[in-house]
PDB file of C-alpha atoms in Angstrom:
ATOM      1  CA  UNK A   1      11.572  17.546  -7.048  1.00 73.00           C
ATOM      2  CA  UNK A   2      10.850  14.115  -4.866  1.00 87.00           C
ATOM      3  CA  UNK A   3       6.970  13.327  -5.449  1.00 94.00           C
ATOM      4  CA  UNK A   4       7.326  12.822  -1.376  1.00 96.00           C
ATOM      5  CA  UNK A   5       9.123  16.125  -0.058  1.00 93.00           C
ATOM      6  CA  UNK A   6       6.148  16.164   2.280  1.00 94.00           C
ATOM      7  CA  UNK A   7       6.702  12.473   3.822  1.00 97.00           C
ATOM      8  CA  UNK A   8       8.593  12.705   7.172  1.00 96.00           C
ATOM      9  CA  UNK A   9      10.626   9.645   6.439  1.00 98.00           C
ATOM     10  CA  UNK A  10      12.229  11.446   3.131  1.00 98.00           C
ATOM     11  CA  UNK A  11      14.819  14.157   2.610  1.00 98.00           C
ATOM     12  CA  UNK A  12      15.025  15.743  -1.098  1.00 98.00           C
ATOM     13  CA  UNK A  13      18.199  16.341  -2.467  1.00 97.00           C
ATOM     14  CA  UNK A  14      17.083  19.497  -2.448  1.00 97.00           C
ATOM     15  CA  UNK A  15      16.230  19.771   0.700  1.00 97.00           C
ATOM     16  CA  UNK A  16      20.087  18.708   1.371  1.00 98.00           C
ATOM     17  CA  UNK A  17      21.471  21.338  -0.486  1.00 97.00           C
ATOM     18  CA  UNK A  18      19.703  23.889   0.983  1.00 96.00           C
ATOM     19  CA  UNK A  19      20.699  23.037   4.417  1.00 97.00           C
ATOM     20  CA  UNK A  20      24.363  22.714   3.623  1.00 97.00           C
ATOM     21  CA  UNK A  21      25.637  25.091   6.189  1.00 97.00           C
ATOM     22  CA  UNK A  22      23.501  23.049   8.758  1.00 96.00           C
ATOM     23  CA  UNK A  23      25.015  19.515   7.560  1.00 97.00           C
ATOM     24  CA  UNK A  24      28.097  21.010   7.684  1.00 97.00           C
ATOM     25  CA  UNK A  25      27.972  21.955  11.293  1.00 97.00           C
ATOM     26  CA  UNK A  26      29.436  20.473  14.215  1.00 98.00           C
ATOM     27  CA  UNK A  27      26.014  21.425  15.743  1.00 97.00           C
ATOM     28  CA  UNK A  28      23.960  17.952  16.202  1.00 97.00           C
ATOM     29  CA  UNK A  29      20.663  19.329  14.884  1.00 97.00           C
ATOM     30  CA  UNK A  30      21.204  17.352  11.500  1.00 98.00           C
ATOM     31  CA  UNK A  31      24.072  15.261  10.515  1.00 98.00           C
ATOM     32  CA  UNK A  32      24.067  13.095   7.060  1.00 98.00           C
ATOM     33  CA  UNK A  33      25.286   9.446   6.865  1.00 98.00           C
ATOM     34  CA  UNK A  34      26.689   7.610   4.042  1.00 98.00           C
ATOM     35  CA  UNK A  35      26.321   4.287   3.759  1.00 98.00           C
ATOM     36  CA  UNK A  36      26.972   2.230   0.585  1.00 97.00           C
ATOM     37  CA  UNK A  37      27.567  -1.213  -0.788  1.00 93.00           C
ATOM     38  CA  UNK A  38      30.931  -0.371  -2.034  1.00 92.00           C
ATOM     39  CA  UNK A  39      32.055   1.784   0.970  1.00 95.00           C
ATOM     40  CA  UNK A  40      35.058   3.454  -0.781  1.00 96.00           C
ATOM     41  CA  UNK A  41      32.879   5.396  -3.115  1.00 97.00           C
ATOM     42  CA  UNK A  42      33.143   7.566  -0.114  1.00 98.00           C
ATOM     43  CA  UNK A  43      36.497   8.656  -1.347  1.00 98.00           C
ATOM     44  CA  UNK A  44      36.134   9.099  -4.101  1.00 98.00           C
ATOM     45  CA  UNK A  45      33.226  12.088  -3.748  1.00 98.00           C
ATOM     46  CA  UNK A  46      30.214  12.707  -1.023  1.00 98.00           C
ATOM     47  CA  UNK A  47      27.958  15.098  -0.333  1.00 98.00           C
ATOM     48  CA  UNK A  48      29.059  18.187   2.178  1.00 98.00           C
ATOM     49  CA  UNK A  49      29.158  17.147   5.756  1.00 98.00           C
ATOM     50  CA  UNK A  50      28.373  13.376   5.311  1.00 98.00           C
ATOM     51  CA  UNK A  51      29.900  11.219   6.940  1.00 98.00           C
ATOM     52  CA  UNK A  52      30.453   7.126   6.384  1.00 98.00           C
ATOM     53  CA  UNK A  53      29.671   4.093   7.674  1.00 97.00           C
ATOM     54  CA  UNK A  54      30.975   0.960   6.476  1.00 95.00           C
ATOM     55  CA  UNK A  55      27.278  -1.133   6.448  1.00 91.00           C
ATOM     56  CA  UNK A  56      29.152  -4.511   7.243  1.00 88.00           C
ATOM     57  CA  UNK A  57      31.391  -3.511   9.957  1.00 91.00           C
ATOM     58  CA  UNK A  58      29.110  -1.234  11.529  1.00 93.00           C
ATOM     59  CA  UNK A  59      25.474  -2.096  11.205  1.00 93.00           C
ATOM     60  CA  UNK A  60      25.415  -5.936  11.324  1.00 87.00           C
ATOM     61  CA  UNK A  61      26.936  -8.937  12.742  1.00 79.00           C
ATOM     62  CA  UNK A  62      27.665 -11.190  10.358  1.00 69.00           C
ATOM     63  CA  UNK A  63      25.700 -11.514   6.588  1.00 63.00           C
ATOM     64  CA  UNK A  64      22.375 -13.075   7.419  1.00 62.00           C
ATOM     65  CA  UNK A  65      22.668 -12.776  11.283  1.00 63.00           C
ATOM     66  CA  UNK A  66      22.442 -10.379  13.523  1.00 80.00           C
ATOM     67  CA  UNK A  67      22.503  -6.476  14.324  1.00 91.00           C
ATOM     68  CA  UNK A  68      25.153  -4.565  15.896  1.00 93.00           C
ATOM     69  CA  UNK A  69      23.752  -4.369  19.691  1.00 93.00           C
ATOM     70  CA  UNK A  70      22.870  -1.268  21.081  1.00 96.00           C
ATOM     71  CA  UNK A  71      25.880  -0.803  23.382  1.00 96.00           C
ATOM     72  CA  UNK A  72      27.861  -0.668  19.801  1.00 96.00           C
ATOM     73  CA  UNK A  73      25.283   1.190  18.050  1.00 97.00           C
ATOM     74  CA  UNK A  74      25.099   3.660  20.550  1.00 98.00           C
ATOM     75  CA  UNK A  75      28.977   4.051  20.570  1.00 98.00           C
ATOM     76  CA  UNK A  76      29.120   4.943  16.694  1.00 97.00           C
ATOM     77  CA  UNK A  77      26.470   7.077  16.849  1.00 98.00           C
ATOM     78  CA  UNK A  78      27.783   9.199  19.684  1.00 98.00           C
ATOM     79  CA  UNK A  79      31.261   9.308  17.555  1.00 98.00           C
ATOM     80  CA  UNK A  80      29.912  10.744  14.483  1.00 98.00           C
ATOM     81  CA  UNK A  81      28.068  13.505  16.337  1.00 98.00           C
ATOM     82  CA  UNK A  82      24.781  12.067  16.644  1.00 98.00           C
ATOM     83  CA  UNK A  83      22.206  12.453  19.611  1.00 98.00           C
ATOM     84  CA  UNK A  84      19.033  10.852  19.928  1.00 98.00           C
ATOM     85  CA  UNK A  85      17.433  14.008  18.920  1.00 98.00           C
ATOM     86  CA  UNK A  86      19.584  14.239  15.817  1.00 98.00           C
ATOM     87  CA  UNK A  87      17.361  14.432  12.506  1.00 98.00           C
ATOM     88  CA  UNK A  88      20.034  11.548  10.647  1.00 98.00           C
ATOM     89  CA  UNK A  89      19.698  11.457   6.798  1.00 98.00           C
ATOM     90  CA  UNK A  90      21.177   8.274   5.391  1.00 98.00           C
ATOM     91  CA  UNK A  91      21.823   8.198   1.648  1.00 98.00           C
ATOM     92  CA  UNK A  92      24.388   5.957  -0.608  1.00 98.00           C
ATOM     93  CA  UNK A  93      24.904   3.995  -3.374  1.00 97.00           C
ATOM     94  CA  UNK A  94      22.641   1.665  -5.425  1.00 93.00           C
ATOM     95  CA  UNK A  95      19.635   3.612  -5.141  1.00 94.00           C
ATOM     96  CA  UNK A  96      19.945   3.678  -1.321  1.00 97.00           C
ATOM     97  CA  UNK A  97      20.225  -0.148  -1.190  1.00 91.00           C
ATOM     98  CA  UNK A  98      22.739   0.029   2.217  1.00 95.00           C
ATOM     99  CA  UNK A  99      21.371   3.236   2.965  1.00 97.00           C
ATOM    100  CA  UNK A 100      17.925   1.813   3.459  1.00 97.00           C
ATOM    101  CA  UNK A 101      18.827  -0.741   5.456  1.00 96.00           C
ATOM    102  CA  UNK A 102      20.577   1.733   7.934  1.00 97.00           C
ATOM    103  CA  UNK A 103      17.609   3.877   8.244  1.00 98.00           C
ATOM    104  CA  UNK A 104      15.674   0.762   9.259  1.00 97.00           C
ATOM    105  CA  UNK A 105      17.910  -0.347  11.699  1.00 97.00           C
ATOM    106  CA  UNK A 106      17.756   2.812  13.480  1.00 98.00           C
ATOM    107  CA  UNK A 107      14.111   2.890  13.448  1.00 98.00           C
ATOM    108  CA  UNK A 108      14.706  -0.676  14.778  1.00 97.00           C
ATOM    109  CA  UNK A 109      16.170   1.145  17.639  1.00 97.00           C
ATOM    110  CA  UNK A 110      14.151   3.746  18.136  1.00 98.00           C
ATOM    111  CA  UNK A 111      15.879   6.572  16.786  1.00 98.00           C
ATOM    112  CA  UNK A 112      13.362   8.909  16.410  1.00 97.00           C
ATOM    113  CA  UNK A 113      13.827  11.380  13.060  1.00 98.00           C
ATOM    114  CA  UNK A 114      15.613   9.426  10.423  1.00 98.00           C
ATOM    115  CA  UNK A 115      14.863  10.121   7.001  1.00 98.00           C
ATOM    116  CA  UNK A 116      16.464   9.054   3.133  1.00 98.00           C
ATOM    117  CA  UNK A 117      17.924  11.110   0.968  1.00 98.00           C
ATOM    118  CA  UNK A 118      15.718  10.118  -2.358  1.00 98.00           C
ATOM    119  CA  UNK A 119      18.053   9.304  -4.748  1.00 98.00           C
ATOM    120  CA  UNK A 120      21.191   8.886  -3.045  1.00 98.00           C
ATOM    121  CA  UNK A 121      24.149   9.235  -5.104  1.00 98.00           C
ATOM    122  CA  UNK A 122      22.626   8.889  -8.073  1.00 98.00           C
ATOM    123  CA  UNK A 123      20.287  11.959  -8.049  1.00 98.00           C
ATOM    124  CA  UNK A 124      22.774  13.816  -6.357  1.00 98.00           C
ATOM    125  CA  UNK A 125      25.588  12.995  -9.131  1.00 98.00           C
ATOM    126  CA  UNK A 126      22.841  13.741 -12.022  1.00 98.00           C
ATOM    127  CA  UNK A 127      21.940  16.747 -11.146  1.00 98.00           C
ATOM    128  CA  UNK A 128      25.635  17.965 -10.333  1.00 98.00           C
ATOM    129  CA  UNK A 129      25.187  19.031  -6.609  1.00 98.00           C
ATOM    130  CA  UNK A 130      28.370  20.252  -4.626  1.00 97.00           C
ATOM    131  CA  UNK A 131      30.972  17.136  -3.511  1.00 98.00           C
ATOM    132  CA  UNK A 132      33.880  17.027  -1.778  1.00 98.00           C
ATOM    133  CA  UNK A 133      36.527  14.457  -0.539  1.00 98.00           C
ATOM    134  CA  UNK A 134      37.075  16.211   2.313  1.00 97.00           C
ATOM    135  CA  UNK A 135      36.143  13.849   5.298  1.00 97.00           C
ATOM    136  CA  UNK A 136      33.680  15.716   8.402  1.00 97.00           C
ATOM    137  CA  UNK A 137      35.288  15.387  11.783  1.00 96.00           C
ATOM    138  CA  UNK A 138      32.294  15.902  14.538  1.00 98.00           C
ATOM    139  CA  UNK A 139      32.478  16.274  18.355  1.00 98.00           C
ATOM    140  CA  UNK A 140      31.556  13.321  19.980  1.00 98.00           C
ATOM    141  CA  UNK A 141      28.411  13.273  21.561  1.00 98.00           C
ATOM    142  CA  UNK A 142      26.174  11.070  24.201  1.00 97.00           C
ATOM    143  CA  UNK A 143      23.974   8.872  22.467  1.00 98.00           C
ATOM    144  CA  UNK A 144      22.093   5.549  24.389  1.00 98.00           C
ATOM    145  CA  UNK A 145      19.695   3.251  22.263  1.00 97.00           C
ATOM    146  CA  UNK A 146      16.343   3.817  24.161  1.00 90.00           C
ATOM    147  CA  UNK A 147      14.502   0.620  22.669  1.00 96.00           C
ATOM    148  CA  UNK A 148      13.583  -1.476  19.539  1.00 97.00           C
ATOM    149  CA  UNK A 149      10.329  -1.178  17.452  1.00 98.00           C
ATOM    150  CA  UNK A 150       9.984  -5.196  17.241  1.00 97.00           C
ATOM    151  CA  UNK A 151       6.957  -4.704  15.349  1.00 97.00           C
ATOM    152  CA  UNK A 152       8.965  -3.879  11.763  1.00 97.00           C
ATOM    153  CA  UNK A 153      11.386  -6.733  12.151  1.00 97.00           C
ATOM    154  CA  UNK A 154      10.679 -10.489  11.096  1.00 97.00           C
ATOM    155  CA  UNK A 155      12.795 -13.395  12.109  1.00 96.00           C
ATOM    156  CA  UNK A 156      12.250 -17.008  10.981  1.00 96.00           C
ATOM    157  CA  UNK A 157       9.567 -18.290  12.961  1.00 96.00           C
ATOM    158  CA  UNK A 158       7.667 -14.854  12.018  1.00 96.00           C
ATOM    159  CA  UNK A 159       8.485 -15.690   7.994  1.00 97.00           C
ATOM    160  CA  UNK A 160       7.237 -19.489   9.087  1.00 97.00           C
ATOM    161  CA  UNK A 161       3.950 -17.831  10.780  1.00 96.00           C
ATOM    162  CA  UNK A 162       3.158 -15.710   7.341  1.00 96.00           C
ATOM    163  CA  UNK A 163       3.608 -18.499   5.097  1.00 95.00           C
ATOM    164  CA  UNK A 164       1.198 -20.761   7.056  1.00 94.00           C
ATOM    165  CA  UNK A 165      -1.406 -17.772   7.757  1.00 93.00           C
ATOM    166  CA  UNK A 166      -3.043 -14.610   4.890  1.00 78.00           C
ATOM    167  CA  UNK A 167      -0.040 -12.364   5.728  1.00 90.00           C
ATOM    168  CA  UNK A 168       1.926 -11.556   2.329  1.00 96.00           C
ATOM    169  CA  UNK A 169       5.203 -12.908   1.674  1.00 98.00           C
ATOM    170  CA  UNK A 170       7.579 -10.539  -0.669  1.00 98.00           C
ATOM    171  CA  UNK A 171      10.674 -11.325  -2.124  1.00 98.00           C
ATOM    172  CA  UNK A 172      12.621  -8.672  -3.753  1.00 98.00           C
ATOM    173  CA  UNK A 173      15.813  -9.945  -5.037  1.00 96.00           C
ATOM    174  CA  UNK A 174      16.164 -10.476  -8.866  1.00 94.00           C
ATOM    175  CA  UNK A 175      14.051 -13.035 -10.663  1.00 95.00           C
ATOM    176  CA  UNK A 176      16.980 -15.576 -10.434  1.00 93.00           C
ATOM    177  CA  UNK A 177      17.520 -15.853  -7.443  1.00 94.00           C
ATOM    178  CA  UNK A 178      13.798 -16.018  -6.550  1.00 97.00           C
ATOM    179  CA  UNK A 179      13.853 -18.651  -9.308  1.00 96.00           C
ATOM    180  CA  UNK A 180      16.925 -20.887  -7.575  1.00 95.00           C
ATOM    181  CA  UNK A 181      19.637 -19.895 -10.203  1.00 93.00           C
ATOM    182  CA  UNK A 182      22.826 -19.287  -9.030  1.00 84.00           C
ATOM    183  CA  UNK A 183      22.897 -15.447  -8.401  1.00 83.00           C
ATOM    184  CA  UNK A 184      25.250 -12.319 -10.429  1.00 80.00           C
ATOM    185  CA  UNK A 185      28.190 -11.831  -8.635  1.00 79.00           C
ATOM    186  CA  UNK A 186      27.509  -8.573  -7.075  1.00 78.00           C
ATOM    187  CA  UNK A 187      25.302 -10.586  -4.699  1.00 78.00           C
ATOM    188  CA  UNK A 188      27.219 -12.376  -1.990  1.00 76.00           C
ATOM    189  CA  UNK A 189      27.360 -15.648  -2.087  1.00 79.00           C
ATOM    190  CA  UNK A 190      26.066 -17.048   1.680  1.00 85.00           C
ATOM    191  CA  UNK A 191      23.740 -20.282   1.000  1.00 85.00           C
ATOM    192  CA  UNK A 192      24.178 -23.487  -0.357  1.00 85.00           C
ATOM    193  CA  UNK A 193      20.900 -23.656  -1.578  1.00 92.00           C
ATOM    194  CA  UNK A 194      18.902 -21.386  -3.289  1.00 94.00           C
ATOM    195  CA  UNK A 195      15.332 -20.952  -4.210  1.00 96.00           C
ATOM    196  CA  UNK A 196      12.666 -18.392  -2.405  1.00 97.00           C
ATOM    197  CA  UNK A 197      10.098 -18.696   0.838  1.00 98.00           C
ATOM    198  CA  UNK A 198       6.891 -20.777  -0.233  1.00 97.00           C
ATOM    199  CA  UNK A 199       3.809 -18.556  -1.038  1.00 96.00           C
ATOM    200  CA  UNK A 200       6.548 -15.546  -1.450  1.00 98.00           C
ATOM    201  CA  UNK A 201       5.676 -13.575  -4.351  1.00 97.00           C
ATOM    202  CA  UNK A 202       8.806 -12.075  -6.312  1.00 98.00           C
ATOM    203  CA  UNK A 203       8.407  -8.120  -6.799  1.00 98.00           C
ATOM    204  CA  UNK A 204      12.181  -7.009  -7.377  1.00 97.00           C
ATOM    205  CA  UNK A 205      13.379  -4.110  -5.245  1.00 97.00           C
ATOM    206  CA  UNK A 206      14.193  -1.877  -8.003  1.00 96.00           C
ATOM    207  CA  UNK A 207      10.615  -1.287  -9.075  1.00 97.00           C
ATOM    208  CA  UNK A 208      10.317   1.206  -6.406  1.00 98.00           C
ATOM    209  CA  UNK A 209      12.480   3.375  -7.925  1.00 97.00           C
ATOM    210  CA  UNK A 210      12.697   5.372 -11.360  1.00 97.00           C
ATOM    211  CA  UNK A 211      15.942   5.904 -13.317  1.00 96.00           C
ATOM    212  CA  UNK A 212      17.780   8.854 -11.677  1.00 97.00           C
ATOM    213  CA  UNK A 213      17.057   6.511  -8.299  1.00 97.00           C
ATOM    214  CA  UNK A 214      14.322   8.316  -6.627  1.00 98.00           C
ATOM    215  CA  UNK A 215      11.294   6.583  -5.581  1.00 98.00           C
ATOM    216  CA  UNK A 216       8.237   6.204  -7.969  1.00 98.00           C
ATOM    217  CA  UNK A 217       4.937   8.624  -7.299  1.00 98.00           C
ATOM    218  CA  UNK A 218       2.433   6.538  -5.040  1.00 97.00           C
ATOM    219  CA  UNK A 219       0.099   5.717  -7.778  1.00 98.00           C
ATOM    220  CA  UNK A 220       2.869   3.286  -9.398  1.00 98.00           C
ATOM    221  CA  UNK A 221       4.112   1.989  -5.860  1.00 98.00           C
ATOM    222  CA  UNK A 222       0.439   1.081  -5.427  1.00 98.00           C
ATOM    223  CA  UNK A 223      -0.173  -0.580  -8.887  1.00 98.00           C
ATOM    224  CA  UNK A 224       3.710  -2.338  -7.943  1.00 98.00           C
ATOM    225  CA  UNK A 225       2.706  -3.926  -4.543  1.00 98.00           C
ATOM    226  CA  UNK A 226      -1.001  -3.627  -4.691  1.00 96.00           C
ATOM    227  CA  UNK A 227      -0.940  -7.974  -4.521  1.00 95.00           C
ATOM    228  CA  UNK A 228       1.227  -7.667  -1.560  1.00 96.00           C
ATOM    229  CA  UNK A 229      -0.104  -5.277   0.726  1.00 95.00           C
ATOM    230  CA  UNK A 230      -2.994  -5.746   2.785  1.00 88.00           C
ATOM    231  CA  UNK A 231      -4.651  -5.611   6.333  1.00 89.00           C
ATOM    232  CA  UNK A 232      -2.735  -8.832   7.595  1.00 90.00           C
ATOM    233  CA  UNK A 233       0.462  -7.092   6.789  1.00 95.00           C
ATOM    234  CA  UNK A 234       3.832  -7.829   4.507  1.00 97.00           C
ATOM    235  CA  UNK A 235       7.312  -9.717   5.396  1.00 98.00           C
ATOM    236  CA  UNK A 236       9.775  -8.260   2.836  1.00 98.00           C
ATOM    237  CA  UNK A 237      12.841 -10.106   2.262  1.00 98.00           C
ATOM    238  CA  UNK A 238      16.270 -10.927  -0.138  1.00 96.00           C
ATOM    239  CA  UNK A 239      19.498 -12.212   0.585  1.00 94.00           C
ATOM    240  CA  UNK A 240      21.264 -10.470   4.127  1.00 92.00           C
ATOM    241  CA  UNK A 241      18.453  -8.046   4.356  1.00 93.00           C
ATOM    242  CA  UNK A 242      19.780  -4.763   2.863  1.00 94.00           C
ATOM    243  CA  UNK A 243      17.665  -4.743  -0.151  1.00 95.00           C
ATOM    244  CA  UNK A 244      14.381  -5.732   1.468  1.00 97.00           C
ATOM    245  CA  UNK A 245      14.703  -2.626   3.470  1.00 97.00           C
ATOM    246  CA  UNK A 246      14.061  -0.345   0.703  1.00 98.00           C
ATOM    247  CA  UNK A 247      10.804  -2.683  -0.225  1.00 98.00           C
ATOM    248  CA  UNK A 248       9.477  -2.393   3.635  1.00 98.00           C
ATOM    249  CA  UNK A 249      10.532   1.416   3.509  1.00 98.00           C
ATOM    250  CA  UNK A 250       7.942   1.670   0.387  1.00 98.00           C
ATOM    251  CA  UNK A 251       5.096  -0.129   1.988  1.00 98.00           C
ATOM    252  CA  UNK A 252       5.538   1.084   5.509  1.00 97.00           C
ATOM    253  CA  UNK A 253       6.660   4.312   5.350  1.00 98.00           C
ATOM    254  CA  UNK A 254       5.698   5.604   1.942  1.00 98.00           C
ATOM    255  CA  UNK A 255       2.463   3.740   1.535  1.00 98.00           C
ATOM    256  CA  UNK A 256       1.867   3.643   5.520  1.00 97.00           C
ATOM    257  CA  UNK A 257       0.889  -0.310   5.252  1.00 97.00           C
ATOM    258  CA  UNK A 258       2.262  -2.528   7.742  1.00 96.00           C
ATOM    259  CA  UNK A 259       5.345  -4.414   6.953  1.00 98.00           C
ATOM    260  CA  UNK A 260       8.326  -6.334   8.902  1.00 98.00           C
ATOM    261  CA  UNK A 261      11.770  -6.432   7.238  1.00 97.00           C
ATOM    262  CA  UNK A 262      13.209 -10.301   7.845  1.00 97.00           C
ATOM    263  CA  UNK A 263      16.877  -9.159   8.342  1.00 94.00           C
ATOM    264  CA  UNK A 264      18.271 -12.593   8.233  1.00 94.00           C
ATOM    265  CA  UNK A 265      16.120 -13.137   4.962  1.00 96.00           C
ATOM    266  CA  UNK A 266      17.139 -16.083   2.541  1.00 96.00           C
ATOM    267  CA  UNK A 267      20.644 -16.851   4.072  1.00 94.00           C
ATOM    268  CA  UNK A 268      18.656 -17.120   7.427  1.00 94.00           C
ATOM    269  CA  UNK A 269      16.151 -19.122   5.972  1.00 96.00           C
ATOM    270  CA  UNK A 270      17.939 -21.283   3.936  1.00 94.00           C
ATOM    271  CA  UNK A 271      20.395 -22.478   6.621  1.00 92.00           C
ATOM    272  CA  UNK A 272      17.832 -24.349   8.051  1.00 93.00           C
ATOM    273  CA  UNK A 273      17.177 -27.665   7.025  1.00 92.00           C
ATOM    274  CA  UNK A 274      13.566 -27.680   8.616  1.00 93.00           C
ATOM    275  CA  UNK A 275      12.498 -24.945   6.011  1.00 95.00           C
ATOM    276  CA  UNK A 276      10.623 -25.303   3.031  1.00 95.00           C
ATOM    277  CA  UNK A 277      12.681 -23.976   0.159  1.00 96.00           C
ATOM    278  CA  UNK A 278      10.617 -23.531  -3.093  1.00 96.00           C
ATOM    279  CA  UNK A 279      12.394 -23.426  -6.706  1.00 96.00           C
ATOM    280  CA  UNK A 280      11.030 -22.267 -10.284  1.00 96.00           C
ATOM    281  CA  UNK A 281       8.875 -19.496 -10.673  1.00 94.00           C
ATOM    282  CA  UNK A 282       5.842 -20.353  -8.708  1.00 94.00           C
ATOM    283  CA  UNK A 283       5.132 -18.857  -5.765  1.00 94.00           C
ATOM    284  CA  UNK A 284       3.536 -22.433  -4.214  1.00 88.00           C
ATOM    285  CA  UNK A 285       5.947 -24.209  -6.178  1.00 75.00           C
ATOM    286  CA  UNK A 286       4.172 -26.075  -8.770  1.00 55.00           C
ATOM    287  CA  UNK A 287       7.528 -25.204 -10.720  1.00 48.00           C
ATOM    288  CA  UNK A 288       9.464 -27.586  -8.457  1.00 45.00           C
ATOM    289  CA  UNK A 289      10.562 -27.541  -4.976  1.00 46.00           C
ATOM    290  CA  UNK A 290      12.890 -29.525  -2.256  1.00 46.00           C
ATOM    291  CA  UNK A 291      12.304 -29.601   1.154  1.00 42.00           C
TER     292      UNK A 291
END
């Protein structure tokens, strides 16, 4: 069982499966969403109900960028079934890596019950839960975006702001990429330059999360991010913003500190050529840095 089957932002896989004949229904009380990094894992099994979302050519404009606007959003939503009063659980591959990035965009927009499946595939996979390829058709629905929660998103000037006051800096990508190296090749490649946010301290995303993919108890979240949490609150960031969203879905929803995701995150940042970009493994960069 999830250590946070009480937390409103979370959906066990248990949970799930005992709501089938509710996912499953064309009624809009609950409808599941898959979202993954490699969207045609979709095919090849999902959970009951779910339906999919292809993260790139539904949730953002452009790597690094911007979000789908709301006229857009709204539009997809209404055509899987969704209404704003909806409870939406997003789940996919990677731990959640996409996944968590579309539950933060629609609590960017206001959405107001949507919750991740802890796990995702993985857990669900393990433990041998009911699949199907069979892909959900839904009646369409009215759905209009109502507003944005600016407060949980970071853009550059924001990241520029933190670095220059006590607010905490995260980045979660791998240590080589926070180092400058050039990253593995299941990251995308979208800078010329790499290196990490001055004063950003480098906590990799997948500490959050235990081997079968579900999220650590709070105890070892707290001991994880206890140096980058505090009252003046946390920018989370990586590469196009997906896997930052699982770090600022930890702090802000799971250990209910404040935190912004920066969406545009190091391919935002780095495009820049006012920006600071820090090398080595020093936050400050003592280990070497360009401007």
């Amino acid at each position: 069982m999830s250590h946070y089957e009480n937390n409103e932002s979370v959906a066990t896989a248990e949970w799930v499966l005992d709501n089938l004949d509710a996912v499953r229904s064309d009624d809009p009380d609950v409808r599941l969403v898959e979202v993954d990094m490699e969207p045609e894992v979709y095919d090849d099994w999902h959970v009951p109900g779910a339906v999919g979302v292809d993260w790139e050519a539904d949730l953002v404009d452009g790597l690094g960028d911007e979000l789908v606007d709301p006229e857009e959003l709204s539009s997809l939503l209404g055509e899987l079934g969704i209404t704003p009063e909806t409870t939406v659980v997003v789940y996919g591959d990677r731990a959640n890596w996409f996944a968590g990035h579309a539950l933060w965009v629609l609590r960017y927009y206001e959405h107001a019950d949507v919750r991740l499946l802890d796990g995702g595939r993985r857990y669900w996979d393990l433990e041998g839960y009911e699949t199907t390829t069979t892909e959900p058709t839904y009646t369409t629905r009215e759905y209009t975006v109502s507003g944005r929660a600016t407060s949980i998103r970071a853009d550059r000037a924001a990241v520029q702001s933190a670095v220059e006051s006590d607010e905490n800096v995260v980045d979660v990508r791998n240590p080589m990429e926070y180092r400058g190296e050039k990253p593995p090749a299941e990251v995308p490649d979208t800078t010329d330059e790499e290196g990490h946010v001055p004063t950003a301290e480098n906590v990799p995303w997948g500490e959050a999360v235990a081997a079968d993919g579900r999220f650590q108890p709070e105890p070892a979240l707290r001991e994880v991010y206890g140096d980058v949490i505090g009252e003046e609150g946390t920018v989370t960031y990586c590469r196009v913003g997906e896997r930052s969203s699982i770090t600022w879905f930890v702090i802000e929803e799971l250990l209910d500190e404040r935190a912004a995701n920066y969406d545009g995150s190091w391919t935002d940042w780095a495009d820049d050529p006012e920006t600071r970009v820090v090398t080595g493994s020093d936050p400050d960069g003592d280990g070497g840095d360009s401007a």
